[in-house]
Short mmCIF file of C-alpha atoms and ligand atoms in Angstrom, two decimals:
data_model
loop_
_atom_site.label_atom_id
_atom_site.label_comp_id
_atom_site.label_asym_id
_atom_site.label_seq_id
_atom_site.Cartn_x
_atom_site.Cartn_y
_atom_site.Cartn_z
CA ILE A 1 -27.32 -9.01 -21.16
CA PRO A 2 -23.90 -9.67 -22.70
CA LEU A 3 -21.28 -7.00 -22.15
CA SER A 4 -20.02 -4.82 -25.02
CA ASN A 5 -19.93 -1.19 -26.12
CA ALA A 6 -23.24 -1.70 -27.85
CA THR A 7 -25.01 -2.96 -24.69
CA LEU A 8 -23.50 -0.55 -22.16
CA HIS A 9 -26.56 1.71 -22.13
CA GLN A 10 -28.89 -1.27 -21.57
CA LEU A 11 -27.21 -2.59 -18.44
CA PRO A 12 -29.31 -2.85 -15.27
CA ILE A 13 -29.46 0.30 -13.21
CA GLN A 14 -27.36 -1.17 -10.38
CA VAL A 15 -24.33 -1.40 -12.69
CA THR A 16 -22.53 1.94 -13.00
CA THR A 17 -21.18 2.45 -16.51
CA PRO A 18 -18.25 4.66 -17.60
CA ARG A 19 -19.09 8.36 -17.39
CA TYR A 20 -16.85 9.18 -20.36
CA ASP A 21 -16.93 8.38 -24.05
CA ARG A 22 -14.66 5.37 -24.53
CA GLN A 23 -14.40 6.09 -28.28
CA LYS A 24 -12.68 9.40 -27.48
CA THR A 25 -9.98 7.89 -25.27
CA THR A 26 -6.49 6.80 -26.33
CA ALA A 27 -3.94 4.67 -24.50
CA GLY A 28 -1.22 6.39 -22.44
CA ILE A 29 -0.50 3.41 -20.20
CA ALA A 30 0.49 -0.12 -21.18
CA HIS A 31 -0.12 -2.76 -18.53
CA LEU A 32 1.75 -6.07 -18.50
CA GLY A 33 -0.05 -9.00 -16.81
CA VAL A 34 -3.77 -8.22 -16.90
CA GLY A 35 -4.75 -10.45 -13.95
CA ASN A 36 -7.53 -9.96 -11.43
CA PHE A 37 -5.61 -7.56 -9.26
CA HIS A 38 -4.84 -5.10 -12.05
CA ARG A 39 -8.48 -5.16 -13.11
CA ALA A 40 -9.70 -4.53 -9.54
CA HIS A 41 -7.13 -1.91 -8.62
CA GLN A 42 -5.16 0.13 -11.18
CA ALA A 43 -7.78 -0.16 -13.97
CA MET A 44 -10.45 0.97 -11.46
CA TYR A 45 -8.48 4.15 -10.61
CA ILE A 46 -7.88 4.88 -14.29
CA ASN A 47 -11.58 4.33 -14.97
CA LYS A 48 -12.24 7.24 -12.59
CA VAL A 49 -9.48 9.47 -13.91
CA LEU A 50 -10.74 9.17 -17.49
CA GLU A 51 -13.81 11.15 -16.42
CA ARG A 52 -11.62 14.16 -15.85
CA GLU A 53 -11.27 16.95 -18.33
CA GLY A 54 -8.12 16.58 -20.41
CA HIS A 55 -7.44 12.99 -19.27
CA GLN A 56 -8.74 11.10 -22.28
CA GLY A 57 -5.18 10.17 -23.31
CA TRP A 58 -4.62 7.97 -20.22
CA ALA A 59 -6.55 4.82 -21.08
CA ILE A 60 -4.86 1.42 -20.85
CA VAL A 61 -3.63 -1.04 -23.43
CA GLY A 62 -3.47 -4.44 -21.73
CA VAL A 63 -0.63 -6.78 -22.65
CA GLY A 64 -0.88 -10.53 -21.98
CA LEU A 65 2.52 -12.16 -21.80
CA ARG A 66 2.02 -15.80 -21.22
CA ASN A 67 1.27 -18.50 -23.69
CA THR A 68 -1.29 -20.36 -21.58
CA PRO A 69 -4.88 -21.49 -22.22
CA ARG A 70 -6.00 -19.10 -19.45
CA GLU A 71 -4.44 -16.12 -21.28
CA ASP A 72 -5.72 -17.26 -24.68
CA ARG A 73 -9.20 -17.36 -23.20
CA ARG A 74 -8.77 -13.95 -21.61
CA ALA A 75 -7.68 -12.45 -24.95
CA ALA A 76 -10.71 -13.97 -26.71
CA ILE A 77 -13.14 -12.70 -24.06
CA MET A 78 -11.54 -9.26 -24.02
CA ALA A 79 -12.15 -9.07 -27.79
CA GLU A 80 -15.77 -10.27 -27.50
CA GLN A 81 -16.58 -7.82 -24.68
CA ASP A 82 -14.76 -4.79 -26.15
CA ASN A 83 -12.37 -5.12 -23.15
CA LEU A 84 -15.21 -4.35 -20.72
CA TYR A 85 -15.83 -6.25 -17.47
CA THR A 86 -17.72 -5.79 -14.21
CA LEU A 87 -16.04 -5.23 -10.85
CA THR A 88 -18.16 -5.78 -7.72
CA ALA A 89 -16.84 -4.37 -4.47
CA PHE A 90 -18.24 -5.88 -1.26
CA ALA A 91 -18.30 -4.08 2.08
CA PRO A 92 -17.99 -6.10 5.32
CA ASP A 93 -21.74 -5.54 5.96
CA GLY A 94 -22.53 -7.37 2.70
CA SER A 95 -23.55 -4.28 0.70
CA HIS A 96 -21.99 -4.03 -2.72
CA GLU A 97 -21.38 -1.75 -5.65
CA THR A 98 -20.79 -2.81 -9.25
CA ASN A 99 -19.00 -0.85 -11.96
CA ALA A 100 -18.53 -1.74 -15.60
CA ILE A 101 -14.88 -0.80 -16.05
CA GLY A 102 -14.02 0.75 -19.41
CA SER A 103 -10.44 1.93 -18.94
CA ILE A 104 -8.79 -0.94 -20.80
CA ILE A 105 -9.48 -0.02 -24.41
CA GLU A 106 -7.18 -2.41 -26.22
CA TYR A 107 -5.66 -5.81 -25.54
CA VAL A 108 -2.49 -7.18 -27.15
CA HIS A 109 -1.74 -10.85 -26.69
CA ALA A 110 2.05 -10.63 -26.81
CA ALA A 111 2.48 -14.39 -26.58
CA LYS A 112 0.88 -14.63 -30.04
CA ASP A 113 2.60 -11.65 -31.67
CA ARG A 114 5.64 -10.35 -29.79
CA ALA A 115 6.73 -7.91 -32.49
CA ALA A 116 3.29 -6.26 -32.45
CA ALA A 117 3.45 -5.90 -28.66
CA ILE A 118 6.89 -4.28 -28.83
CA LYS A 119 5.70 -1.93 -31.57
CA ARG A 120 2.72 -0.94 -29.41
CA LEU A 121 5.13 0.02 -26.58
CA THR A 122 7.13 2.26 -28.92
CA ASP A 123 4.08 4.54 -29.47
CA PRO A 124 5.11 7.99 -28.14
CA ASN A 125 1.67 8.27 -26.48
CA ILE A 126 2.62 5.41 -24.13
CA LYS A 127 4.11 7.25 -21.20
CA ILE A 128 3.83 4.67 -18.43
CA VAL A 129 4.27 0.88 -18.40
CA THR A 130 2.70 -0.73 -15.33
CA LEU A 131 3.25 -4.30 -14.18
CA THR A 132 1.54 -7.03 -12.16
CA ILE A 133 3.58 -10.07 -13.14
CA THR A 134 3.62 -11.67 -9.63
CA GLU A 135 6.47 -11.72 -7.11
CA GLY A 136 8.20 -14.65 -8.85
CA GLY A 137 7.99 -12.86 -12.21
CA TYR A 138 10.95 -10.61 -11.31
CA TYR A 139 13.50 -13.44 -11.26
CA LEU A 140 15.26 -12.06 -8.17
CA ASP A 141 17.28 -14.26 -5.82
CA ALA A 142 17.29 -14.08 -1.99
CA GLU A 143 19.83 -11.25 -2.09
CA GLY A 144 17.68 -9.27 -4.51
CA ASN A 145 19.90 -9.88 -7.56
CA PHE A 146 18.41 -10.61 -10.99
CA THR A 147 19.10 -14.24 -11.95
CA LEU A 148 20.63 -13.82 -15.39
CA ASP A 149 21.50 -17.51 -15.41
CA HIS A 150 17.85 -18.59 -14.96
CA PRO A 151 16.91 -20.79 -17.98
CA ASP A 152 13.92 -18.53 -18.89
CA ILE A 153 16.13 -15.44 -18.93
CA LYS A 154 19.02 -17.14 -20.73
CA ALA A 155 16.63 -18.34 -23.43
CA ASP A 156 15.08 -14.90 -23.73
CA LEU A 157 18.43 -13.15 -24.07
CA ALA A 158 19.24 -15.48 -26.97
CA ARG A 159 16.02 -14.69 -28.90
CA ASP A 160 15.91 -12.16 -31.73
CA VAL A 161 12.45 -11.08 -30.60
CA PRO A 162 12.24 -11.54 -26.82
CA GLU A 163 9.12 -12.68 -24.95
CA THR A 164 9.55 -11.95 -21.23
CA ALA A 165 8.38 -8.69 -19.67
CA PHE A 166 12.03 -7.63 -19.47
CA GLY A 167 12.73 -8.51 -23.09
CA LEU A 168 9.66 -6.71 -24.46
CA VAL A 169 10.17 -3.56 -22.40
CA CYS A 170 13.93 -3.32 -23.02
CA GLU A 171 13.51 -3.87 -26.76
CA ALA A 172 10.81 -1.18 -26.89
CA LEU A 173 13.06 1.18 -24.95
CA ARG A 174 15.93 0.46 -27.33
CA GLN A 175 13.75 1.43 -30.30
CA ARG A 176 12.42 4.51 -28.51
CA ARG A 177 15.95 5.60 -27.73
CA GLU A 178 17.08 5.12 -31.33
CA SER A 179 14.09 6.95 -32.79
CA GLY A 180 14.34 9.79 -30.29
CA THR A 181 10.91 9.02 -28.77
CA GLY A 182 12.42 8.89 -25.31
CA PRO A 183 11.71 6.82 -22.19
CA PHE A 184 8.53 5.87 -20.34
CA THR A 185 8.07 5.26 -16.62
CA VAL A 186 8.07 1.64 -15.43
CA LEU A 187 5.72 1.25 -12.47
CA SER A 188 5.64 -2.05 -10.58
CA CYS A 189 2.35 -2.80 -8.80
CA ASP A 190 3.44 -6.15 -7.40
CA ASN A 191 3.58 -7.01 -3.71
CA LEU A 192 7.36 -6.85 -3.35
CA ARG A 193 9.41 -4.96 -0.82
CA HIS A 194 10.75 -1.78 -2.48
CA ASN A 195 9.10 -2.85 -5.74
CA GLY A 196 10.49 0.12 -7.71
CA LYS A 197 14.01 -0.76 -6.73
CA ALA A 198 13.37 -4.43 -7.50
CA ALA A 199 12.00 -3.55 -10.95
CA ARG A 200 14.95 -1.25 -11.64
CA THR A 201 17.41 -4.00 -10.68
CA ALA A 202 15.68 -6.54 -12.91
CA PHE A 203 15.17 -4.37 -16.01
CA CYS A 204 18.62 -2.77 -15.86
CA ALA A 205 20.36 -6.13 -15.40
CA TYR A 206 18.48 -7.60 -18.34
CA ALA A 207 19.13 -4.59 -20.59
CA THR A 208 22.82 -4.48 -19.68
CA ALA A 209 23.19 -8.17 -20.53
CA ARG A 210 21.69 -7.43 -23.98
CA ASP A 211 23.53 -4.20 -24.59
CA PRO A 212 25.55 -2.29 -21.97
CA VAL A 213 24.89 1.04 -23.72
CA LEU A 214 21.14 0.44 -23.54
CA GLY A 215 21.50 -0.59 -19.88
CA ALA A 216 23.28 2.66 -19.07
CA TRP A 217 20.66 4.69 -20.97
CA ILE A 218 17.80 3.04 -19.06
CA LYS A 219 19.52 3.65 -15.71
CA GLU A 220 19.92 7.28 -16.63
CA ASN A 221 16.54 8.00 -18.23
CA VAL A 222 13.84 5.58 -17.11
CA THR A 223 12.24 6.05 -13.69
CA PHE A 224 10.97 3.16 -11.56
CA PRO A 225 8.75 4.62 -8.81
CA SER A 226 7.93 2.32 -5.91
CA SER A 227 4.28 1.82 -5.08
CA MET A 228 2.33 0.24 -2.26
CA VAL A 229 -0.80 -1.50 -3.53
CA ASP A 230 -3.57 -2.84 -1.33
CA ARG A 231 -6.93 -4.43 -2.12
CA ILE A 232 -7.86 -8.00 -1.31
CA THR A 233 -8.87 -9.49 -4.68
CA PRO A 234 -9.67 -13.21 -4.58
CA SER A 235 -9.39 -15.47 -7.59
CA VAL A 236 -12.67 -16.04 -9.45
CA GLY A 237 -14.11 -19.55 -9.85
CA ASP A 238 -17.05 -20.71 -11.95
CA ALA A 239 -19.40 -20.47 -8.96
CA ASP A 240 -18.28 -16.87 -8.42
CA ILE A 241 -19.04 -16.01 -12.06
CA THR A 242 -22.57 -17.41 -11.70
CA ARG A 243 -23.11 -15.61 -8.38
CA LEU A 244 -21.80 -12.25 -9.64
CA ASN A 245 -23.78 -12.34 -12.87
CA ALA A 246 -26.98 -13.27 -11.00
CA LEU A 247 -26.37 -10.33 -8.68
CA ASN A 248 -25.67 -7.85 -11.48
CA GLY A 249 -28.01 -9.03 -14.22
CA VAL A 250 -25.17 -9.08 -16.75
CA ALA A 251 -23.72 -12.00 -18.72
CA ASP A 252 -20.10 -11.08 -18.11
CA GLN A 253 -17.65 -13.85 -19.03
CA MET A 254 -14.94 -12.55 -16.71
CA PRO A 255 -16.41 -10.59 -13.82
CA ILE A 256 -14.24 -9.92 -10.78
CA PHE A 257 -14.89 -9.01 -7.17
CA ALA A 258 -12.92 -7.44 -4.34
CA GLU A 259 -13.28 -5.89 -0.91
CA ASP A 260 -14.44 -2.26 -0.84
CA PHE A 261 -11.16 -1.09 0.73
CA THR A 262 -8.48 0.05 -1.68
CA GLN A 263 -5.20 1.93 -1.33
CA TRP A 264 -2.44 2.95 -3.73
CA VAL A 265 0.56 4.98 -2.59
CA ILE A 266 3.08 5.93 -5.27
CA GLU A 267 6.46 7.62 -5.27
CA ASP A 268 6.05 10.72 -7.41
CA ASN A 269 8.82 10.03 -9.89
CA PHE A 270 7.47 9.82 -13.45
CA CYS A 271 9.86 10.61 -16.29
CA ASP A 272 7.19 11.22 -18.95
CA GLY A 273 4.18 12.65 -17.11
CA ARG A 274 1.28 11.02 -15.28
CA PRO A 275 -2.49 11.37 -14.87
CA GLU A 276 -3.81 13.34 -11.88
CA LEU A 277 -4.39 10.21 -9.85
CA GLU A 278 -4.42 12.21 -6.62
CA THR A 279 -7.89 13.42 -7.66
CA VAL A 280 -9.25 9.85 -7.50
CA GLY A 281 -7.82 8.77 -4.16
CA VAL A 282 -4.22 7.81 -4.95
CA GLN A 283 -1.61 9.10 -2.49
CA PHE A 284 1.70 10.45 -3.76
CA THR A 285 4.76 10.55 -1.56
CA ASP A 286 8.56 10.89 -1.66
CA ASP A 287 8.99 7.66 0.26
CA VAL A 288 6.71 4.65 0.04
CA GLY A 289 8.80 2.81 2.68
CA PRO A 290 6.76 3.75 5.77
CA TYR A 291 3.45 2.79 4.06
CA GLU A 292 4.92 -0.51 2.95
CA GLN A 293 6.18 -1.14 6.49
CA VAL A 294 2.73 -0.60 8.00
CA LYS A 295 1.07 -2.84 5.43
CA LEU A 296 3.57 -5.71 5.63
CA ARG A 297 4.00 -5.73 9.41
CA MET A 298 0.33 -5.21 10.26
CA LEU A 299 -1.99 -6.43 7.48
CA ASN A 300 0.17 -9.17 6.02
CA ALA A 301 1.73 -10.26 9.34
CA SER A 302 -1.64 -10.58 11.08
CA HIS A 303 -2.97 -12.52 8.11
CA SER A 304 -0.18 -15.06 8.82
CA MET A 305 -0.63 -14.87 12.60
CA LEU A 306 -4.30 -15.76 12.05
CA ALA A 307 -3.94 -18.34 9.29
CA LEU A 308 -1.31 -20.57 10.93
CA PRO A 309 -3.20 -21.28 14.20
CA GLY A 310 -6.50 -21.07 12.28
CA VAL A 311 -5.53 -23.97 9.99
CA LEU A 312 -4.47 -26.10 12.99
CA MET A 313 -7.74 -25.33 14.76
CA GLY A 314 -9.66 -26.55 11.69
CA TYR A 315 -11.06 -23.25 10.44
CA ASP A 316 -11.36 -22.76 6.68
CA THR A 317 -11.61 -19.03 5.91
CA VAL A 318 -10.37 -15.74 7.35
CA PRO A 319 -13.86 -14.47 8.36
CA HIS A 320 -14.65 -17.80 10.06
CA ALA A 321 -11.39 -17.79 12.03
CA ILE A 322 -11.76 -14.20 13.14
CA GLU A 323 -15.26 -14.87 14.49
CA ASP A 324 -13.45 -16.82 17.21
CA THR A 325 -13.01 -14.18 19.91
CA LEU A 326 -9.88 -15.88 21.18
CA LEU A 327 -8.15 -15.42 17.81
CA LEU A 328 -9.53 -11.92 17.47
CA GLY A 329 -8.12 -10.94 20.87
CA HIS A 330 -4.82 -12.55 19.97
CA LEU A 331 -4.54 -10.45 16.80
CA GLU A 332 -5.58 -7.27 18.62
CA ARG A 333 -2.76 -7.75 21.10
CA PHE A 334 -0.27 -8.73 18.40
CA LEU A 335 -1.05 -5.56 16.45
CA ALA A 336 -1.03 -3.23 19.47
CA GLU A 337 1.70 -4.70 21.65
CA ASP A 338 4.08 -6.50 19.28
CA ALA A 339 3.95 -4.89 15.82
CA SER A 340 2.98 -1.24 16.45
CA PRO A 341 5.69 -0.21 18.97
CA PHE A 342 8.40 -0.80 16.35
CA ILE A 343 6.77 0.95 13.39
CA THR A 344 7.31 4.58 12.50
CA PRO A 345 4.06 5.32 10.69
CA PRO A 346 3.76 7.76 7.79
CA LYS A 347 2.60 11.21 8.82
CA GLY A 348 -1.10 11.29 9.57
CA VAL A 349 -1.49 7.52 9.94
CA SER A 350 -2.78 6.22 13.28
CA LEU A 351 -1.58 2.67 13.89
CA ALA A 352 -4.45 2.02 16.31
CA GLN A 353 -6.95 2.96 13.62
CA TYR A 354 -5.08 0.97 10.99
CA ALA A 355 -5.20 -2.09 13.28
CA GLN A 356 -8.96 -1.74 13.73
CA GLN A 357 -9.38 -1.39 9.99
CA VAL A 358 -7.33 -4.53 9.30
CA LEU A 359 -9.51 -6.58 11.65
CA HIS A 360 -12.63 -5.08 10.11
CA ARG A 361 -11.43 -6.05 6.63
CA PHE A 362 -10.74 -9.62 7.78
CA ARG A 363 -14.38 -9.93 8.84
CA ASN A 364 -15.62 -9.32 5.27
CA PRO A 365 -17.56 -12.51 4.47
CA ALA A 366 -17.89 -11.73 0.78
CA VAL A 367 -14.14 -11.96 0.19
CA GLY A 368 -13.61 -14.93 2.54
CA ASP A 369 -10.05 -15.89 1.70
CA GLN A 370 -9.02 -19.50 2.34
CA LEU A 371 -6.68 -19.77 5.35
CA LEU A 372 -4.59 -22.34 3.49
CA ARG A 373 -4.02 -19.83 0.67
CA ILE A 374 -2.90 -17.22 3.21
CA ALA A 375 -0.72 -19.75 5.02
CA SER A 376 0.87 -20.99 1.78
CA ASP A 377 4.46 -19.94 1.11
CA SER A 378 4.92 -18.92 4.75
CA GLY A 379 8.56 -19.88 4.16
CA SER A 380 8.92 -16.73 2.02
CA LYS A 381 6.37 -14.61 3.83
CA LEU A 382 7.40 -14.88 7.50
CA PRO A 383 10.89 -13.38 7.03
CA VAL A 384 9.31 -10.39 5.24
CA PHE A 385 6.31 -9.90 7.55
CA LEU A 386 7.73 -10.76 10.98
CA THR A 387 11.51 -10.29 11.16
CA ASP A 388 11.52 -6.62 12.18
CA THR A 389 8.79 -7.19 14.77
CA VAL A 390 10.63 -10.18 16.27
CA ASN A 391 13.88 -8.23 16.43
CA GLY A 392 12.10 -5.31 18.09
CA VAL A 393 10.32 -7.45 20.68
CA LEU A 394 13.31 -9.67 21.53
CA GLY A 395 15.77 -6.77 21.50
CA SER A 396 13.69 -4.74 23.93
CA GLY A 397 12.91 -7.64 26.25
CA ARG A 398 9.14 -7.36 25.78
CA ASP A 399 6.81 -10.35 26.16
CA HIS A 400 7.51 -12.59 23.17
CA TRP A 401 4.80 -15.21 23.82
CA ARG A 402 2.52 -14.34 20.87
CA LEU A 403 5.46 -14.48 18.46
CA ALA A 404 6.63 -17.79 19.94
CA PHE A 405 3.06 -19.06 19.53
CA GLY A 406 2.98 -17.96 15.87
CA THR A 407 6.34 -19.65 15.31
CA ALA A 408 5.22 -22.86 17.01
CA CYS A 409 2.03 -22.86 14.92
CA PHE A 410 4.08 -22.42 11.73
CA LEU A 411 6.27 -25.44 12.62
CA GLU A 412 3.25 -27.55 13.55
CA TYR A 413 1.38 -26.43 10.40
CA LEU A 414 4.28 -27.85 8.36
CA ARG A 415 3.31 -31.32 9.61
CA GLY A 416 0.19 -31.14 7.42
CA THR A 417 -2.61 -32.20 9.82
CA THR A 418 -5.08 -30.20 11.88
CA ASP A 419 -5.57 -30.72 15.61
CA GLN A 420 -8.53 -32.92 14.67
CA GLY A 421 -6.22 -35.11 12.56
CA THR A 422 -7.54 -33.91 9.19
CA PRO A 423 -4.74 -33.84 6.61
CA TYR A 424 -4.23 -30.83 4.29
CA THR A 425 -1.73 -30.02 1.58
CA ILE A 426 0.99 -27.52 2.35
CA THR A 427 2.33 -25.35 -0.49
CA GLU A 428 5.82 -24.21 0.47
CA PRO A 429 7.99 -23.64 -2.61
CA ALA A 430 10.72 -21.96 -0.54
CA ILE A 431 11.13 -24.89 1.88
CA ASN A 432 13.13 -27.85 0.57
CA ALA A 433 13.04 -31.39 1.96
CA GLU A 434 16.03 -30.83 4.23
CA GLN A 435 14.48 -27.74 5.76
CA LEU A 436 11.13 -29.48 6.14
CA ALA A 437 12.84 -32.34 7.97
CA LEU A 438 14.02 -29.84 10.61
CA ALA A 439 10.43 -28.73 11.24
CA ARG A 440 9.29 -32.34 11.47
CA ALA A 441 12.21 -33.61 13.62
CA GLU A 442 11.60 -35.28 16.96
CA ASP A 443 13.68 -32.57 18.60
CA LEU A 444 11.06 -29.82 18.74
CA ALA A 445 13.72 -27.09 18.86
CA ALA A 446 15.35 -28.22 15.58
CA GLY A 447 12.82 -26.32 13.46
CA LEU A 448 14.30 -23.04 14.66
CA GLN A 449 17.44 -23.80 12.65
CA MET A 450 15.47 -23.33 9.42
CA THR A 451 16.67 -20.51 7.18
CA VAL A 452 13.24 -18.86 7.60
CA PHE A 453 14.50 -17.69 11.01
CA ALA A 454 17.99 -16.69 9.87
CA GLY A 455 17.41 -12.99 10.59
CA TRP A 456 15.85 -13.46 14.03
CA ASN A 457 19.00 -13.67 16.22
CA LEU A 458 17.42 -16.49 18.18
CA LYS A 459 20.70 -17.72 19.66
CA ASP A 460 20.86 -14.52 21.71
CA HIS A 461 17.41 -15.23 23.12
CA PRO A 462 17.30 -18.85 24.33
CA SER A 463 14.04 -18.35 26.24
CA PHE A 464 12.26 -17.89 22.89
CA ALA A 465 13.28 -21.40 21.81
CA THR A 466 12.24 -22.81 25.20
CA ASP A 467 8.80 -21.27 24.80
CA VAL A 468 8.41 -22.48 21.21
CA VAL A 469 9.13 -26.03 22.37
CA LYS A 470 6.69 -25.78 25.29
CA ILE A 471 3.96 -24.39 23.01
CA ARG A 472 4.52 -27.15 20.45
CA GLN A 473 4.20 -29.77 23.20
CA SER A 474 1.04 -28.13 24.44
CA ILE A 475 -0.46 -27.94 20.91
CA ARG A 476 0.17 -31.66 20.50
CA ALA A 477 -1.14 -32.56 23.96
CA GLN A 478 -4.24 -30.42 24.16
CA GLY A 479 -4.71 -28.63 20.85
CA THR A 480 -3.99 -25.15 19.54
CA HIS A 481 -7.18 -23.58 20.86
CA LYS A 482 -6.65 -24.66 24.47
CA THR A 483 -2.99 -23.63 24.30
CA LEU A 484 -3.96 -20.12 23.26
CA ALA A 485 -6.88 -20.00 25.72
CA GLN A 486 -4.67 -20.94 28.67
CA HIS A 487 -2.23 -18.20 27.90
CA ALA A 488 -4.85 -15.58 27.10
CA GLY A 489 -6.93 -16.52 30.14
P1 NAD B 501 -3.65 -13.41 -11.29
O1 NAD B 501 -3.25 -14.83 -11.23
O2 NAD B 501 -5.06 -13.07 -11.58
O3 NAD B 501 -2.77 -12.64 -12.39
C1 NAD B 501 -1.40 -12.74 -12.48
C2 NAD B 501 -0.95 -12.16 -13.82
O4 NAD B 501 0.47 -12.21 -13.89
C3 NAD B 501 -1.47 -12.97 -15.01
O5 NAD B 501 -1.85 -12.09 -16.04
C4 NAD B 501 -0.24 -13.80 -15.38
O6 NAD B 501 -0.23 -14.16 -16.70
C5 NAD B 501 0.89 -12.85 -15.07
N1 NAD B 501 2.16 -13.51 -14.80
C6 NAD B 501 2.42 -14.50 -13.91
N2 NAD B 501 3.72 -14.84 -13.97
C7 NAD B 501 4.29 -14.05 -14.91
C8 NAD B 501 5.60 -13.94 -15.44
N3 NAD B 501 6.58 -14.72 -15.02
N4 NAD B 501 5.82 -13.01 -16.39
C9 NAD B 501 4.81 -12.23 -16.83
N5 NAD B 501 3.56 -12.29 -16.37
C10 NAD B 501 3.30 -13.20 -15.44
O7 NAD B 501 -3.18 -12.80 -9.90
P2 NAD B 501 -3.53 -11.37 -9.28
O8 NAD B 501 -4.52 -11.56 -8.18
O9 NAD B 501 -3.85 -10.45 -10.38
O10 NAD B 501 -2.16 -10.99 -8.57
C11 NAD B 501 -1.05 -10.54 -9.33
C12 NAD B 501 -0.09 -9.82 -8.42
O11 NAD B 501 -0.70 -8.65 -7.92
C13 NAD B 501 0.31 -10.61 -7.17
O12 NAD B 501 1.35 -11.48 -7.43
C14 NAD B 501 0.71 -9.49 -6.23
O13 NAD B 501 2.06 -9.14 -6.45
C15 NAD B 501 -0.17 -8.34 -6.65
N6 NAD B 501 -1.24 -8.13 -5.65
C16 NAD B 501 -2.35 -8.92 -5.61
C17 NAD B 501 -3.31 -8.72 -4.62
C18 NAD B 501 -4.54 -9.60 -4.52
O14 NAD B 501 -5.26 -9.50 -3.51
N7 NAD B 501 -4.87 -10.43 -5.51
C19 NAD B 501 -3.14 -7.69 -3.69
C20 NAD B 501 -2.00 -6.88 -3.76
C21 NAD B 501 -1.07 -7.12 -4.75
#
C-alpha cells in the first residue's frame, strides 16, 4: 500500500497511524534540515503532542536547504506521500513498533525557492525554528568562533536573497522585526557541545555582519535554548527500505528506523511559546550541561573506546564487538572506574544505571552501527568525549591503563590495517598529513604530540606515554585482543 492521506486508514494493523486529524493542524514549528534524525526524534515527539487538546497549531513545516539530488528526491517523495513516512523502532530483543508519522504537514524546498522559504518563516504562527544541519553546518572554528571568512558564508553575505540556514533565518527575522511580528525561538538539535550557545554565536555573528542593528535585535530578542538529543538513528540504504517495507506491509519510499531508546532534554527558554512537550516524555531543565556531560563522556566515549580496538580486532559492527566478553568487561570498567568518578550527574540520574543502559543499547542488533562509522572523525571526537575523563584520571593518580589502551588503539587504527592485515579506509577530516605522520612515525611516542591530545597535559604524566608505547608494541607483536586479555586477566 503506498503511503498518503488517502491510504492512511487502509494501512496494516501493525502500523499505528496519527490519532489526530492532520487536516485540522497548522504549522507552528519550521525545521531546517529534514534528515533521518529529525524524522526519528523531534518529528516523533511532535506527532505525539499533536494528539493533545489545543495543540493543533504545533505541526511542522520542513525546510530543505541543500541543492542536492538527495534533497530533490526527498522533496518529490514528501509531495507524493503527503509528507507521511513510517518510523520503526527496534528494541534490543528484536521486537519492534511502527508509526506512520504525520507531524510534518508541509515541505518547502528552499534550494529551489529561497524567497518562498523566507516568507514561510515570517508567518506569525511560526514560533519555533528547529535545526539539524550537522555539526559542520555551524561553520564554527576550533575556538568556537563563526568563520565569517569561510567562502560559503562570504558568498551568502553577498547575495540579495541568502541561501544558508543563517541567511534564511536572519532575513526572516529582519522582516519579522520590521513588520512587528516579533521573534521566534531558534532550537538547535545537533550533537554539539552547548548547542544553544553555538547556534547563538553563529546566527548573531552572521546577522551582525549583514546589519549590526539586526544583530543587536536578535541578541536581545531571540532565544537559543540548548538541547541534548539522543537516539541512535542509522542511515537508510536500499536493502533497509526493502526490509522495512516487507515488515510493515507499506510501500513507503523513505521509511526510517531507530533504536527504541530516545531522550530529549531542553533548556526551558522559549521567547514565543512552546508545545507541552513534557507531556510526551521531553525533559525541561535550567541547565542541559550535566545531561550533555553524561551523554558525551559515557555513551559517546564508550562508543569510541569500543570502536577503536574493535576495528583492529576485525569486528564490523557495534553489537558484534560487544558480544566479545573481553570488550564488554573493558567498557564496564571504563564506565564505572574511569568516566563515572569525574561526572556530576543531573539530579535523579544514576550513573551505574546509565552505564548498564548504554551497554544494553549497544547490543541492539537491529541498529547495528558500523564500527568504522563510529571510529571515523576520532580526531574531532576524542577531545570532546575523553579529555575531561583523562584529566580526572591522570590528575587523581588513578589507574590510567584503559585510557592508554584506547589511545594506543586510536594511533594504531590510524595506520589503516586490522591485526589480521586487512586494510580499511580511515575518514579523519580533522587530521592533516603532518598530524597523521606523527601517528605513523617509527617513534611510537611521537603520536602523542598530535593536537588531538593538546588538552591532556601528558607532559606532566610521563608514565602515560610509556604505557601507550608498550601497548602499541604489544598490539603489533601479539594483536589487540591478546594485549587486552593479558591486562584484564
Ligand atoms: P542526515 O544525513 O540524514 O541529515 C542531515 C541533514 O542536514 C540533511 O537534511 C542535510 O541536507 C542537512 N545539512 C547537512 N549539511 C548542511 C548545511 N551545511 N547546511 C544546512 N543543512 C545541512 O543525518 P542525520 O542522521 O539526520 O543527522 C543529522 C544531525 O543530527 C547529526 O549531524 C547530529 O548532529 C544529529 N544527531 C544525529 C543522531 C543520529 O543517530 N543519526 C543522533 C543524535 C544527533
